Amino acid sequence: MNGAGTLFNLSYEDARARHKKLAAEIKKHDKLYYQKDAPEISDAEYDRLRRELETLEAEFPDLADSDSPTQNVGAAPSKGFKKVKHDVPMLSLSNVFSEEELEDFLARVRRFLGLDESEPVELLAEPKIDGLSCSLRYERRKLVLAATRGDGAEGEDITENVKTIADVPKELPKGAPDILEVRGEIYMRRSDFEKLNERQEKEGKQIFANPRNAAAGSVRQLDSSITKLRPLHFFAYGLGEVAEGLKISTQFEIIQALGKWGFQITDQVEVLKDIKAIMKNYEGLLGRRADLDYDIDGIVYKVNDLKLQERLGFVSRAPRWAVAHKFPAEQAITVIKGIDIQVGRTGALTPVARLEPISVGGVVVSNATLHNEDEILRKDIRIGDRVLIQRAGDVIPQVVQALADKRSGAEKKFIFPEKCPACGSLAIREEGEVVRRCTGGLVCPAQAVERLKHFVSRLAFDIEGLGSKIIEQFYEDGLIKSPADIFRLEEKNKSLTVPIRKREGWGDLSEKNLFDSINARRNISFNRFIYALGIRQIGEATAKRLAGAYGSLENMKAAMKAAQNRESESYAELLAIEDVGPSVADDLLGFFAEAHNREILDALEAALTIEPFEAPDVGNSPIAGKTVVFTGTLEEMTRPEAKARAESLGAKVAGSVSKNTDYVVAGADAGSKLKKATELGVTVLTETQWLELIGNV
Ligand code: IVH
């Protein structure tokens, strides 16, 4: 019914009666949706009720009294989360799985710092909470921002939701620094998680697989009044940006200070001095794991001395001064009901075991990867087999082995298909490859859909409203066939007989949110853009290198065209890029040689602003772009430390001296390299001169 059309015939009395009815109905649905998390009508229907109410009030303004739902918009969902840059990046951790790997970690730390075997390196051990990380920013002791980790450099603003968590202080006591970023983990207690799931089940709503998912789902609610109803907690474990003047010298003191400022910290923290103590702590916590009311998936060891932490710095996304010792994978036994073949973005056929659902360490598992054809043969896995499966952290569950002695004889061997199940094209295995690939390329719908999913994924275009299910649906319905269609969707929607908002599960608001999140991505960095194309072997790091080397899409396209000739200089330049060898170059050039791909690029270029790649900020580093060689024994820092520092300031560190060397830094007892430098007339610096140059004395 069209509210506006019927209104003009209404008397004031009729309008008031209708308003009363509508208001009551909307309130009922608000409550069901926001407080009980159990909507009874679709977004579209709800939107229709609200629109009718608004039209009535526009016609009869008297009706818009303070009790009307239009005056109480507090609960209306927001448009999505704003992006937030982390000035101090939110790092991840590298993992170790054994005592041996832990010893390697300690040896690396010692080597980097130039400490010998006998010198103890004190570590702080704390549980690795299985939740989601969050950064809290306080200015003048008031909570002003809460953000997710995102990709480490940029997360999302979840302030309103985090404010509903009782563990998070909204104001810090006197004496706390003026600017303080607290890093920690949002999590849900096991007991609360079970109660929440019982409630969800009773109300016929989504059951969460584990406390981590439940916590993440709750934090990611666009409406903070839902988050408020979820039992969330927060453990603090570290600091981001801090105003100067905080006199703290160890990680342990950080934990103590956090406690003093009113944060919850785990009571499982311990300072350890050697590997024996570390292993004892590990065994101990592993034993207590089941008794804790929160999920942990390992132990984090952090070098306790903050000065040493600073010297150690970080590589890529993980600090050199910390490591996670993961607990062993959890295992269970179940039955393989069937084997499905999934077709990936590059055409790889992956066999996936469909399992009798089973709980593994608190998570219900119903699929497990079988990796490839050879793996099935090697493990002799048959349909109907009882199998041992395992799940470690957030990796895809795996089938460890078939229990052959439990066979009844009715199990069936799996015959790996030689045709793509999605498009029927031949699937072939190239020599030396374990993977069988669909040769359908552009005609294969499964590959197209997977490429689209990759295109909108977090490290690529990061388009929030376009989840996997929606991509699949829109592809099937012809709304999005290629990446550029995403940016034409809003226009196209205007001429659809059934616009998106009218589709099942959609409404005005969700449609608007979708277009907002697409439009927010019309500006994209060049490196993300390259990564999003989903070219085989071009991961995030290589995409950055390519973006750095070519600067713009225009340059890159020209270079790729020229490099099709393998004798050309452009080809040699391509191979000179770090990470790019002949095989990567083949994939890259293959992509650009394909006319259809070039059309996609043109269409995207027309719809987007592609921003030049921003190289990591090396400030006004005096050594950016310079080539440096270290030789002899350095006094102030170890060789790896000197190398890391130089690289972080934008220099290239080489192992031998040539005429391209800008500086040779000569420590005590320098030999042939120093001699060569003098011969070639390369600038030679003492260690002190070097430190002066980089401003570090
Ligand atoms: S320290 C600089 N400590 O683990 C090191 N992380 O795999 C970065 N986590 O993103 C974090 N408990 O979400 C640290 N006690 C703990 C932790 C912890 C859980 C999470 C955190 C981080 C992830 C890294």
XYZ file of C-alpha atoms and ligand atoms in Angstrom:
721
model
C 0.000 0.000 0.000
C 1.238 3.448 -0.779
C 0.825 5.489 2.395
C 1.035 8.906 0.788
C -1.631 8.127 -1.789
C -4.298 7.273 0.714
C -3.519 9.973 3.205
C -5.166 12.917 1.623
C -8.539 11.315 2.138
C -8.025 10.813 5.842
C -9.735 12.861 8.507
C -7.625 13.939 11.455
C -9.411 11.414 13.671
C -8.737 8.562 11.260
C -5.135 9.654 10.895
C -4.705 9.694 14.652
C -6.151 6.216 15.001
C -3.936 4.907 12.237
C -0.910 6.633 13.784
C -1.564 5.049 17.143
C -1.783 1.619 15.621
C 1.335 2.067 13.523
C 3.339 3.482 16.432
C 2.422 0.536 18.627
C 3.339 -1.899 15.919
C 6.700 -0.260 15.203
C 7.533 -0.239 18.903
C 6.729 -3.905 19.136
C 9.055 -4.684 16.238
C 11.782 -2.396 17.595
C 11.742 -4.368 20.768
C 11.792 -7.697 18.977
C 14.654 -6.576 16.793
C 16.823 -4.539 19.090
C 16.269 -6.113 22.447
C 15.360 -9.678 21.738
C 17.404 -10.003 18.561
C 14.386 -11.787 17.103
C 12.708 -9.807 14.324
C 9.376 -11.117 13.071
C 9.128 -9.052 9.920
C 11.577 -8.311 7.122
C 13.531 -5.058 6.902
C 11.404 -4.120 3.940
C 8.148 -4.506 5.827
C 9.529 -2.588 8.769
C 10.683 0.202 6.481
C 7.199 0.366 4.969
C 5.606 0.824 8.415
C 8.049 3.566 9.281
C 7.548 5.351 5.977
C 3.809 5.354 6.425
C 4.205 6.769 9.912
C 6.509 9.516 8.653
C 4.139 10.439 5.842
C 1.267 10.647 8.308
C 3.271 12.941 10.538
C 4.302 15.121 7.621
C 0.607 15.607 6.871
C -0.515 15.903 10.482
C 2.482 17.308 12.427
C 0.559 17.200 15.713
C 0.864 13.456 15.723
C 4.649 13.613 16.040
C 4.559 13.801 19.832
C 7.534 12.865 21.966
C 6.251 9.330 22.280
C 6.257 8.680 18.561
C 8.860 6.218 17.245
C 10.011 8.928 14.817
C 11.205 10.960 17.809
C 13.138 8.063 19.284
C 15.622 7.213 16.632
C 18.339 6.192 19.058
C 18.095 2.609 18.013
C 18.252 3.119 14.280
C 21.112 1.185 12.732
C 24.066 3.281 11.651
C 25.531 3.166 8.181
C 28.432 0.933 8.955
C 31.671 1.606 10.703
C 33.997 4.475 9.998
C 37.594 3.607 9.201
C 40.278 4.504 11.713
C 44.041 4.696 11.065
C 46.321 3.222 13.724
C 49.312 5.487 14.207
C 50.995 2.738 16.161
C 50.214 -0.365 14.078
C 48.324 -3.230 15.678
C 50.641 -6.141 15.140
C 50.003 -9.830 14.929
C 52.214 -12.544 16.377
C 54.303 -15.257 14.845
C 53.559 -18.719 16.155
C 55.690 -21.520 17.506
C 54.435 -25.012 18.192
C 57.270 -26.714 20.082
C 60.002 -26.246 22.638
C 62.527 -26.372 19.844
C 60.886 -23.533 17.934
C 60.689 -21.565 21.146
C 64.433 -22.045 21.650
C 64.964 -20.795 18.105
C 62.938 -17.712 18.969
C 65.108 -17.037 22.021
C 68.277 -17.636 19.999
C 67.077 -15.151 17.364
C 66.398 -12.557 20.030
C 69.860 -13.097 21.549
C 71.582 -12.959 18.173
C 69.773 -9.767 17.239
C 70.724 -8.114 20.506
C 74.243 -9.541 20.544
C 73.723 -11.365 23.845
C 75.505 -14.628 24.486
C 73.932 -17.924 25.585
C 74.514 -17.374 29.274
C 72.759 -14.014 29.450
C 69.156 -14.417 30.491
C 66.406 -12.740 28.500
C 63.466 -12.177 30.776
C 60.082 -12.949 29.253
C 56.579 -12.126 30.351
C 54.143 -14.955 29.734
C 50.434 -14.304 29.412
C 47.556 -16.326 27.973
C 46.640 -15.752 24.345
C 42.990 -14.862 24.665
C 40.836 -16.162 21.851
C 38.754 -13.099 21.126
C 39.170 -10.062 18.927
C 41.695 -7.340 19.449
C 40.694 -3.805 20.155
C 42.490 -0.524 20.670
C 41.060 1.986 23.153
C 42.111 5.588 22.951
C 41.898 7.911 25.940
C 42.451 11.623 25.693
C 42.613 13.577 28.912
C 41.570 10.352 30.627
C 38.319 10.048 28.683
C 37.570 7.192 26.312
C 37.309 8.846 22.898
C 37.758 5.985 20.447
C 37.634 2.212 20.244
C 38.823 0.503 17.082
C 39.194 -2.984 15.687
C 42.540 -4.156 14.387
C 41.462 -4.418 10.745
C 44.544 -5.020 8.649
C 46.776 -3.657 11.418
C 47.180 -0.242 9.824
C 43.493 0.655 9.583
C 40.590 -0.675 11.606
C 36.990 0.298 12.236
C 35.469 2.670 14.725
C 33.458 0.586 17.199
C 33.376 3.160 19.991
C 29.638 3.076 20.594
C 29.620 -0.695 20.914
C 32.658 -0.849 23.153
C 31.140 1.723 25.468
C 28.561 -0.893 26.377
C 31.253 -3.210 27.812
C 31.403 -2.826 31.563
C 35.077 -3.911 31.792
C 36.138 -0.954 29.677
C 36.658 2.161 31.812
C 35.024 5.210 30.252
C 37.264 7.449 32.308
C 40.700 6.841 33.781
C 41.792 7.812 37.290
C 43.989 10.867 37.896
C 47.640 10.230 37.144
C 46.946 8.335 33.917
C 48.740 9.801 30.863
C 47.029 12.519 28.838
C 47.062 10.386 25.731
C 46.853 6.668 26.189
C 46.011 3.850 23.820
C 45.262 0.563 25.492
C 45.386 -2.635 23.486
C 43.535 -5.734 24.513
C 41.113 -8.466 23.645
C 37.327 -8.421 23.670
C 36.031 -11.870 24.537
C 32.990 -13.751 25.799
C 33.117 -16.068 28.803
C 32.314 -19.697 28.080
C 29.480 -19.766 30.598
C 27.913 -16.646 29.081
C 28.388 -18.013 25.585
C 26.431 -21.151 26.418
C 23.599 -19.120 27.928
C 23.534 -16.824 24.922
C 23.315 -19.771 22.538
C 20.482 -21.320 24.561
C 18.610 -18.048 24.289
C 19.334 -17.765 20.587
C 18.134 -21.306 19.988
C 14.910 -20.762 21.906
C 14.211 -17.714 19.807
C 15.050 -19.590 16.611
C 18.037 -17.393 15.913
C 21.594 -17.889 14.795
C 23.682 -20.210 16.967
C 27.297 -19.132 17.337
C 30.017 -21.688 16.695
C 32.262 -20.580 19.552
C 32.742 -17.768 22.071
C 35.090 -15.940 19.692
C 32.511 -15.829 16.906
C 29.838 -14.771 19.342
C 32.030 -11.940 20.614
C 32.932 -10.843 17.091
C 29.308 -10.986 15.946
C 28.239 -8.930 18.934
C 30.886 -6.265 18.448
C 30.087 -5.969 14.774
C 26.453 -5.096 15.362
C 25.633 -1.815 13.728
C 23.311 -1.095 16.576
C 24.963 -0.717 19.963
C 21.754 -1.542 21.828
C 22.170 -5.134 20.637
C 25.816 -5.200 21.683
C 24.739 -3.984 25.084
C 22.666 -7.109 25.591
C 25.605 -9.373 24.854
C 27.852 -10.372 27.757
C 31.201 -9.027 26.536
C 34.412 -8.599 28.489
C 37.793 -7.016 27.899
C 41.309 -8.009 28.954
C 44.021 -5.371 28.533
C 47.528 -6.530 27.603
C 49.470 -3.684 26.061
C 49.834 -0.090 24.949
C 49.714 1.763 21.642
C 50.407 5.465 21.566
C 51.253 7.011 24.934
C 51.935 10.636 25.783
C 55.465 11.198 26.992
C 56.311 11.017 30.633
C 55.203 7.504 31.493
C 58.006 6.000 33.565
C 57.739 2.335 32.895
C 60.521 0.001 31.898
C 59.042 -3.491 31.591
C 56.064 -5.226 30.036
C 55.150 -6.453 33.498
C 54.943 -2.866 34.731
C 52.626 -2.098 31.824
C 50.306 -4.851 33.016
C 50.463 -3.510 36.574
C 49.777 0.038 35.416
C 46.800 -1.168 33.354
C 45.428 -2.841 36.469
C 45.909 0.348 38.432
C 44.067 2.381 35.808
C 41.061 0.097 36.202
C 41.453 -2.455 33.399
C 40.883 -6.173 33.797
C 44.062 -8.147 33.330
C 44.354 -11.918 33.362
C 45.608 -13.507 36.545
C 47.785 -15.939 34.585
C 50.751 -13.629 34.035
C 54.260 -14.742 34.950
C 57.816 -13.423 34.530
C 60.174 -16.181 33.322
C 63.918 -16.381 33.047
C 64.828 -19.521 31.124
C 63.479 -22.198 28.826
C 62.867 -24.588 31.717
C 60.636 -22.070 33.438
C 58.938 -21.303 30.124
C 58.080 -24.937 29.456
C 56.860 -25.394 33.021
C 54.596 -22.397 32.580
C 53.350 -23.812 29.260
C 52.534 -27.248 30.688
C 50.901 -25.585 33.673
C 48.621 -23.332 31.672
C 47.802 -26.110 29.205
C 46.635 -28.142 32.207
C 44.558 -25.271 33.607
C 43.153 -24.367 30.205
C 39.946 -26.359 30.595
C 39.221 -24.757 33.991
C 39.406 -21.171 32.772
C 36.115 -19.511 31.913
C 37.573 -18.014 28.736
C 39.054 -19.637 25.640
C 42.790 -19.375 25.148
C 44.648 -20.792 22.201
C 48.197 -20.529 23.467
C 50.605 -18.429 25.472
C 52.191 -15.166 24.409
C 55.803 -14.598 25.461
C 57.040 -11.022 25.364
C 60.566 -9.764 26.044
C 60.009 -7.998 29.353
C 62.503 -5.141 29.003
C 60.922 -2.327 26.957
C 64.289 -0.948 25.839
C 65.110 -4.330 24.339
C 61.657 -4.442 22.739
C 62.351 -1.153 21.064
C 65.723 -2.342 19.757
C 64.169 -5.540 18.449
C 61.399 -3.721 16.554
C 59.243 -5.700 14.159
C 59.365 -7.463 10.802
C 56.445 -7.189 8.444
C 53.423 -7.451 10.751
C 54.881 -9.163 13.794
C 57.176 -7.947 16.567
C 60.593 -9.602 16.943
C 60.158 -9.353 20.704
C 57.101 -11.545 21.086
C 55.877 -14.934 20.011
C 52.775 -17.063 20.528
C 53.293 -20.631 21.695
C 50.174 -22.280 20.333
C 48.457 -25.156 22.045
C 48.208 -28.387 20.057
C 45.348 -28.854 17.641
C 42.168 -30.352 19.019
C 41.078 -33.614 17.455
C 37.915 -35.676 17.104
C 36.598 -38.676 15.203
C 33.688 -38.549 12.769
C 32.410 -39.981 9.480
C 32.942 -38.715 5.921
C 29.519 -38.513 4.288
C 30.796 -37.355 0.927
C 33.494 -35.474 -0.916
C 32.695 -32.229 -2.715
C 34.905 -30.412 -5.185
C 35.321 -26.685 -4.761
C 36.598 -24.560 -7.610
C 38.835 -21.689 -6.565
C 39.508 -18.314 -8.116
C 42.428 -19.602 -10.150
C 40.567 -22.752 -11.171
C 42.152 -25.079 -8.630
C 39.881 -27.997 -7.734
C 39.986 -28.664 -4.005
C 38.354 -31.737 -2.504
C 36.416 -31.027 0.676
C 35.158 -33.736 3.012
C 31.541 -33.361 4.066
C 31.439 -34.636 7.623
C 28.902 -35.846 10.118
C 28.941 -32.606 12.186
C 31.028 -32.920 15.315
C 32.234 -30.615 18.055
C 36.009 -30.203 18.095
C 37.218 -28.230 21.084
C 33.913 -26.412 21.336
C 33.482 -25.703 17.620
C 31.057 -27.577 15.403
C 32.876 -28.809 12.307
C 31.022 -30.130 9.258
C 33.641 -29.724 6.508
C 37.348 -30.420 6.332
C 39.823 -29.878 3.545
C 41.449 -32.828 1.809
C 43.900 -30.504 0.004
C 44.260 -32.339 -3.323
C 43.968 -35.541 -5.302
C 47.284 -37.024 -4.127
C 46.460 -36.377 -0.506
C 43.299 -38.504 -0.775
C 45.286 -41.343 -2.319
C 48.194 -41.019 0.099
C 45.883 -41.157 3.106
C 43.602 -43.664 1.359
C 40.508 -41.761 2.393
C 37.185 -43.256 1.312
C 33.608 -42.046 1.480
C 31.986 -43.564 4.558
C 35.295 -43.797 6.432
C 35.655 -42.962 10.089
C 38.313 -40.276 10.181
C 40.379 -38.365 12.682
C 40.025 -34.648 12.115
C 41.770 -31.728 13.748
C 41.335 -28.032 14.127
C 44.073 -25.624 15.172
C 43.215 -22.009 15.837
C 41.489 -20.419 12.912
C 42.892 -22.699 10.204
C 40.516 -24.828 8.137
C 39.881 -28.195 9.810
C 41.882 -31.035 8.324
C 41.464 -34.775 7.947
C 44.460 -36.342 9.688
C 43.858 -39.999 8.827
C 41.270 -42.603 8.010
C 40.688 -45.298 10.620
C 41.078 -48.238 8.256
C 40.447 -50.888 10.924
C 36.951 -49.469 11.475
C 35.857 -50.118 7.880
C 32.751 -52.188 7.170
C 33.561 -52.756 3.524
C 30.802 -50.444 2.315
C 33.193 -47.466 2.001
C 33.722 -46.140 -1.489
C 36.912 -44.916 -3.123
C 36.666 -41.422 -4.490
C 37.334 -40.883 -8.144
C 38.702 -37.433 -8.730
C 36.831 -35.752 -11.584
C 38.635 -34.843 -14.766
C 36.093 -32.196 -15.584
C 35.270 -29.032 -13.696
C 32.049 -29.614 -11.747
C 31.037 -25.981 -12.276
C 31.484 -25.527 -16.030
C 32.284 -28.957 -17.448
C 35.605 -27.842 -18.924
C 38.501 -30.215 -18.826
C 40.458 -30.091 -15.569
C 44.134 -30.823 -16.014
C 47.214 -31.321 -13.912
C 50.311 -29.758 -15.273
C 53.551 -31.601 -14.920
C 55.029 -31.332 -11.465
C 51.817 -29.777 -10.035
C 49.690 -31.397 -7.349
C 46.714 -29.251 -8.220
C 44.204 -30.084 -10.920
C 42.853 -26.954 -12.560
C 39.767 -26.142 -14.537
C 40.721 -24.889 -17.995
C 37.433 -23.008 -18.366
C 39.036 -19.676 -17.402
C 36.612 -16.902 -18.141
C 33.665 -19.127 -18.978
C 33.764 -20.911 -15.621
C 31.151 -19.398 -13.302
C 32.797 -20.819 -10.173
C 36.057 -19.063 -10.968
C 34.222 -15.843 -11.768
C 32.366 -15.905 -8.459
C 35.526 -16.681 -6.504
C 37.348 -13.858 -8.266
C 34.539 -11.486 -7.306
C 34.689 -12.653 -3.692
C 38.412 -12.027 -3.700
C 37.882 -8.613 -5.277
C 35.661 -7.414 -2.400
C 37.624 -9.180 0.370
C 39.211 -7.445 3.324
C 42.709 -6.885 1.981
C 41.366 -5.971 -1.466
C 38.390 -3.593 -1.909
C 37.023 -4.462 1.511
C 33.370 -3.897 0.602
C 31.482 -4.741 3.679
C 27.938 -5.265 2.446
C 29.007 -7.738 -0.232
C 29.496 -11.006 1.603
C 30.041 -14.347 -0.137
C 26.360 -15.284 -0.188
C 25.322 -11.979 -1.707
C 28.029 -12.170 -4.380
C 26.803 -15.662 -5.295
C 23.195 -14.508 -5.508
C 23.931 -11.352 -7.468
C 26.127 -13.299 -9.856
C 23.438 -15.880 -10.433
C 20.832 -13.192 -11.026
C 23.094 -11.360 -13.454
C 23.437 -8.237 -11.298
C 27.206 -8.566 -10.900
C 29.124 -10.531 -13.493
C 32.451 -8.733 -13.426
C 34.167 -6.408 -10.935
C 33.144 -3.200 -12.675
C 29.475 -4.225 -12.350
C 29.815 -3.614 -8.612
C 30.310 0.069 -9.281
C 27.445 0.155 -11.783
C 25.043 -1.590 -9.458
C 23.402 1.512 -8.008
C 22.641 2.840 -11.478
C 21.418 -0.519 -12.696
C 19.209 -0.933 -9.651
C 17.147 2.075 -10.747
C 15.886 0.241 -13.798
C 15.271 -3.157 -12.227
C 11.686 -4.374 -12.015
C 12.545 -5.808 -8.618
C 15.097 -3.446 -7.091
C 17.430 -4.776 -4.416
C 15.427 -3.288 -1.538
C 12.439 -5.381 -2.606
C 14.349 -8.653 -2.614
C 13.890 -11.066 0.193
C 15.899 -10.099 3.252
C 16.501 -6.563 1.961
C 14.954 -3.213 2.799
C 15.510 0.489 2.136
C 18.144 0.757 4.787
C 20.175 -2.272 3.856
C 20.065 -1.251 0.211
C 21.319 2.201 1.095
C 24.039 0.761 3.319
C 25.199 -1.443 0.477
C 25.547 1.451 -1.953
C 27.220 3.559 0.715
C 29.835 0.914 1.323
C 30.447 0.463 -2.401
C 30.752 4.196 -2.977
C 33.137 4.535 -0.063
C 35.522 2.355 -2.061
C 35.622 4.338 -5.262
C 38.982 5.625 -4.058
C 41.450 2.807 -3.731
C 45.187 2.571 -3.277
C 47.106 1.189 -6.246
C 48.547 -1.725 -4.286
C 45.125 -2.865 -3.070
C 43.843 -2.518 -6.591
C 46.552 -4.829 -7.971
C 45.951 -7.348 -5.214
C 42.191 -7.257 -5.852
C 42.676 -8.410 -9.451
C 43.379 -11.852 -8.050
C 46.189 -12.674 -10.450
C 47.783 -16.015 -9.644
C 50.783 -15.731 -7.319
C 50.225 -12.010 -6.741
C 49.636 -11.749 -3.014
C 49.500 -8.670 -0.850
C 53.282 -8.224 -0.565
C 54.002 -8.646 -4.288
C 51.137 -6.287 -5.120
C 52.850 -3.661 -2.963
C 56.162 -4.225 -4.702
C 54.520 -3.871 -8.119
C 52.657 -0.746 -7.036
C 55.908 0.727 -5.735
C 57.745 -0.135 -8.941
C 55.146 1.139 -11.414
C 53.472 3.924 -9.458
C 50.281 4.045 -11.514
C 48.015 1.739 -13.474
C 48.770 3.631 -16.644
C 52.517 2.997 -16.286
C 51.953 -0.576 -15.337
C 49.745 -1.289 -18.337
C 52.331 0.201 -20.686
C 55.123 -1.779 -19.032
C 53.142 -5.037 -19.211
C 52.479 -4.478 -22.879
C 56.139 -3.904 -23.605
C 57.218 -6.798 -21.395
C 55.206 -9.287 -23.428
C 58.378 -9.333 -25.472
C 60.688 -11.398 -23.270
C 63.740 -9.783 -24.865
C 62.664 -6.280 -23.893
C 64.076 -4.045 -21.222
C 60.607 -3.885 -19.645
C 60.742 -7.628 -19.105
C 64.171 -7.339 -17.476
C 62.803 -4.552 -15.262
C 59.879 -6.721 -14.252
C 62.221 -9.523 -13.212
C 64.296 -7.062 -11.217
C 61.357 -6.449 -8.853
C 61.784 -8.358 -5.626
C 59.592 -11.499 -5.447
C 59.107 -11.548 -9.223
C 60.716 -14.487 -10.998
C 59.902 -15.918 -14.432
C 56.890 -17.863 -13.167
C 55.262 -14.872 -11.437
C 56.090 -12.770 -14.493
C 54.330 -15.342 -16.705
C 51.147 -15.159 -14.644
C 51.228 -11.391 -14.603
C 51.892 -11.019 -18.313
C 49.318 -13.714 -19.060
C 46.728 -11.656 -17.236
C 47.544 -8.463 -19.099
C 47.710 -10.263 -22.458
C 44.065 -11.307 -22.154
C 41.791 -8.806 -23.924
C 38.911 -9.493 -21.549
C 41.082 -8.567 -18.558
C 42.166 -5.354 -20.209
C 38.501 -4.477 -20.731
C 37.857 -5.078 -17.035
C 40.767 -2.784 -16.185
C 39.438 -0.034 -18.443
C 35.966 -0.303 -16.986
C 37.340 -0.152 -13.444
C 39.553 2.782 -14.262
C 36.511 4.683 -15.470
C 34.633 4.042 -12.239
C 37.452 4.540 -9.734
C 40.132 6.874 -8.511
C 43.247 4.796 -8.069
C 45.580 6.487 -5.627
C 49.327 6.145 -5.993
C 51.005 3.683 -3.687
C 52.242 5.254 -0.473
C 55.611 3.826 0.381
C 56.092 3.290 4.121
C 56.727 6.612 5.757
C 60.464 7.037 6.211
C 59.965 10.645 7.232
C 62.816 12.774 5.991
C 65.254 9.953 6.402
C 68.732 10.943 5.222
C 69.364 7.408 3.997
C 66.121 6.725 2.118
C 66.951 4.958 -1.138
C 70.678 4.671 -0.300
C 72.634 1.440 -0.449
C 74.626 0.642 2.670
C 77.165 -2.072 3.470
C 78.120 -2.944 7.049
C 81.509 -4.460 7.725
C 83.703 -5.227 10.747
C 82.504 -5.507 14.344
C 79.936 -2.962 15.444
C 79.952 -1.821 19.053
C 76.547 -0.281 19.583
C 74.365 -2.777 17.816
C 74.466 -6.182 16.237
C 74.586 -6.650 12.492
C 70.912 -7.737 12.172
C 69.854 -4.807 14.308
C 71.852 -2.348 12.196
C 70.375 -3.862 9.038
C 66.797 -3.697 10.341
C 67.245 -0.101 11.443
C 68.721 0.965 8.107
C 65.915 -0.776 6.225
C 63.255 0.810 8.393
C 64.723 4.184 7.365
C 64.346 3.307 3.709
C 67.892 2.155 2.904
C 68.911 -1.010 1.095
C 71.494 -3.120 2.872
C 73.878 -4.968 0.585
C 76.361 -7.715 1.347
C 79.160 -6.540 -0.935
C 80.658 -3.257 -2.024
C 80.264 -1.978 -5.577
C 80.239 1.371 -7.309
C 76.515 1.565 -6.492
C 77.205 1.518 -2.759
C 76.517 4.846 -1.077
C 77.982 4.153 2.365
C 80.215 1.560 3.924
C 79.907 1.514 7.697
C 83.155 0.095 9.042
C 83.397 -1.286 12.555
C 86.515 -2.642 14.240
C 88.725 -5.013 12.241
C 87.080 -4.268 8.913
C 88.934 -6.042 6.095
C 88.490 -6.484 2.371
C 85.202 -4.590 2.050
C 86.779 -1.502 3.576
C 89.687 -1.853 1.182
C 87.370 -2.146 -1.800
C 85.362 0.887 -0.660
C 88.491 2.999 -0.482
C 89.542 1.805 -3.931
C 86.162 2.687 -5.437
C 85.950 5.992 -3.598
C 82.784 5.009 -1.683
C 82.079 7.075 1.441
C 83.266 5.200 4.522
C 81.698 5.975 7.903
C 82.686 4.914 11.410
C 79.891 3.520 13.520
C 79.616 6.811 15.423
C 79.409 8.820 12.187
C 76.717 6.446 10.975
C 74.695 6.892 14.143
C 75.075 10.637 13.815
C 73.870 10.462 10.235
C 70.715 8.594 11.162
C 70.208 10.809 14.181
C 70.661 8.216 16.851
C 73.456 9.286 19.153
S 50.182 -8.945 21.965
C 52.554 -6.747 19.654
N 49.034 -10.340 23.877
O 46.624 -12.335 19.298
C 51.918 -8.018 19.817
N 48.077 -10.410 21.709
O 48.089 -13.190 16.914
C 50.508 -8.056 19.430
N 46.064 -11.774 21.532
O 45.994 -9.501 17.349
C 49.564 -8.499 20.390
N 45.995 -12.401 23.634
O 44.312 -10.121 19.115
C 49.001 -9.986 22.578
N 48.109 -11.522 25.637
C 48.081 -11.156 24.365
C 47.076 -11.611 23.493
C 47.110 -11.209 22.148
C 45.406 -12.475 22.451
C 45.697 -11.685 20.104
C 45.603 -10.282 19.577
C 46.530 -10.227 18.407
C 46.676 -11.662 18.073
C 48.005 -11.910 17.399
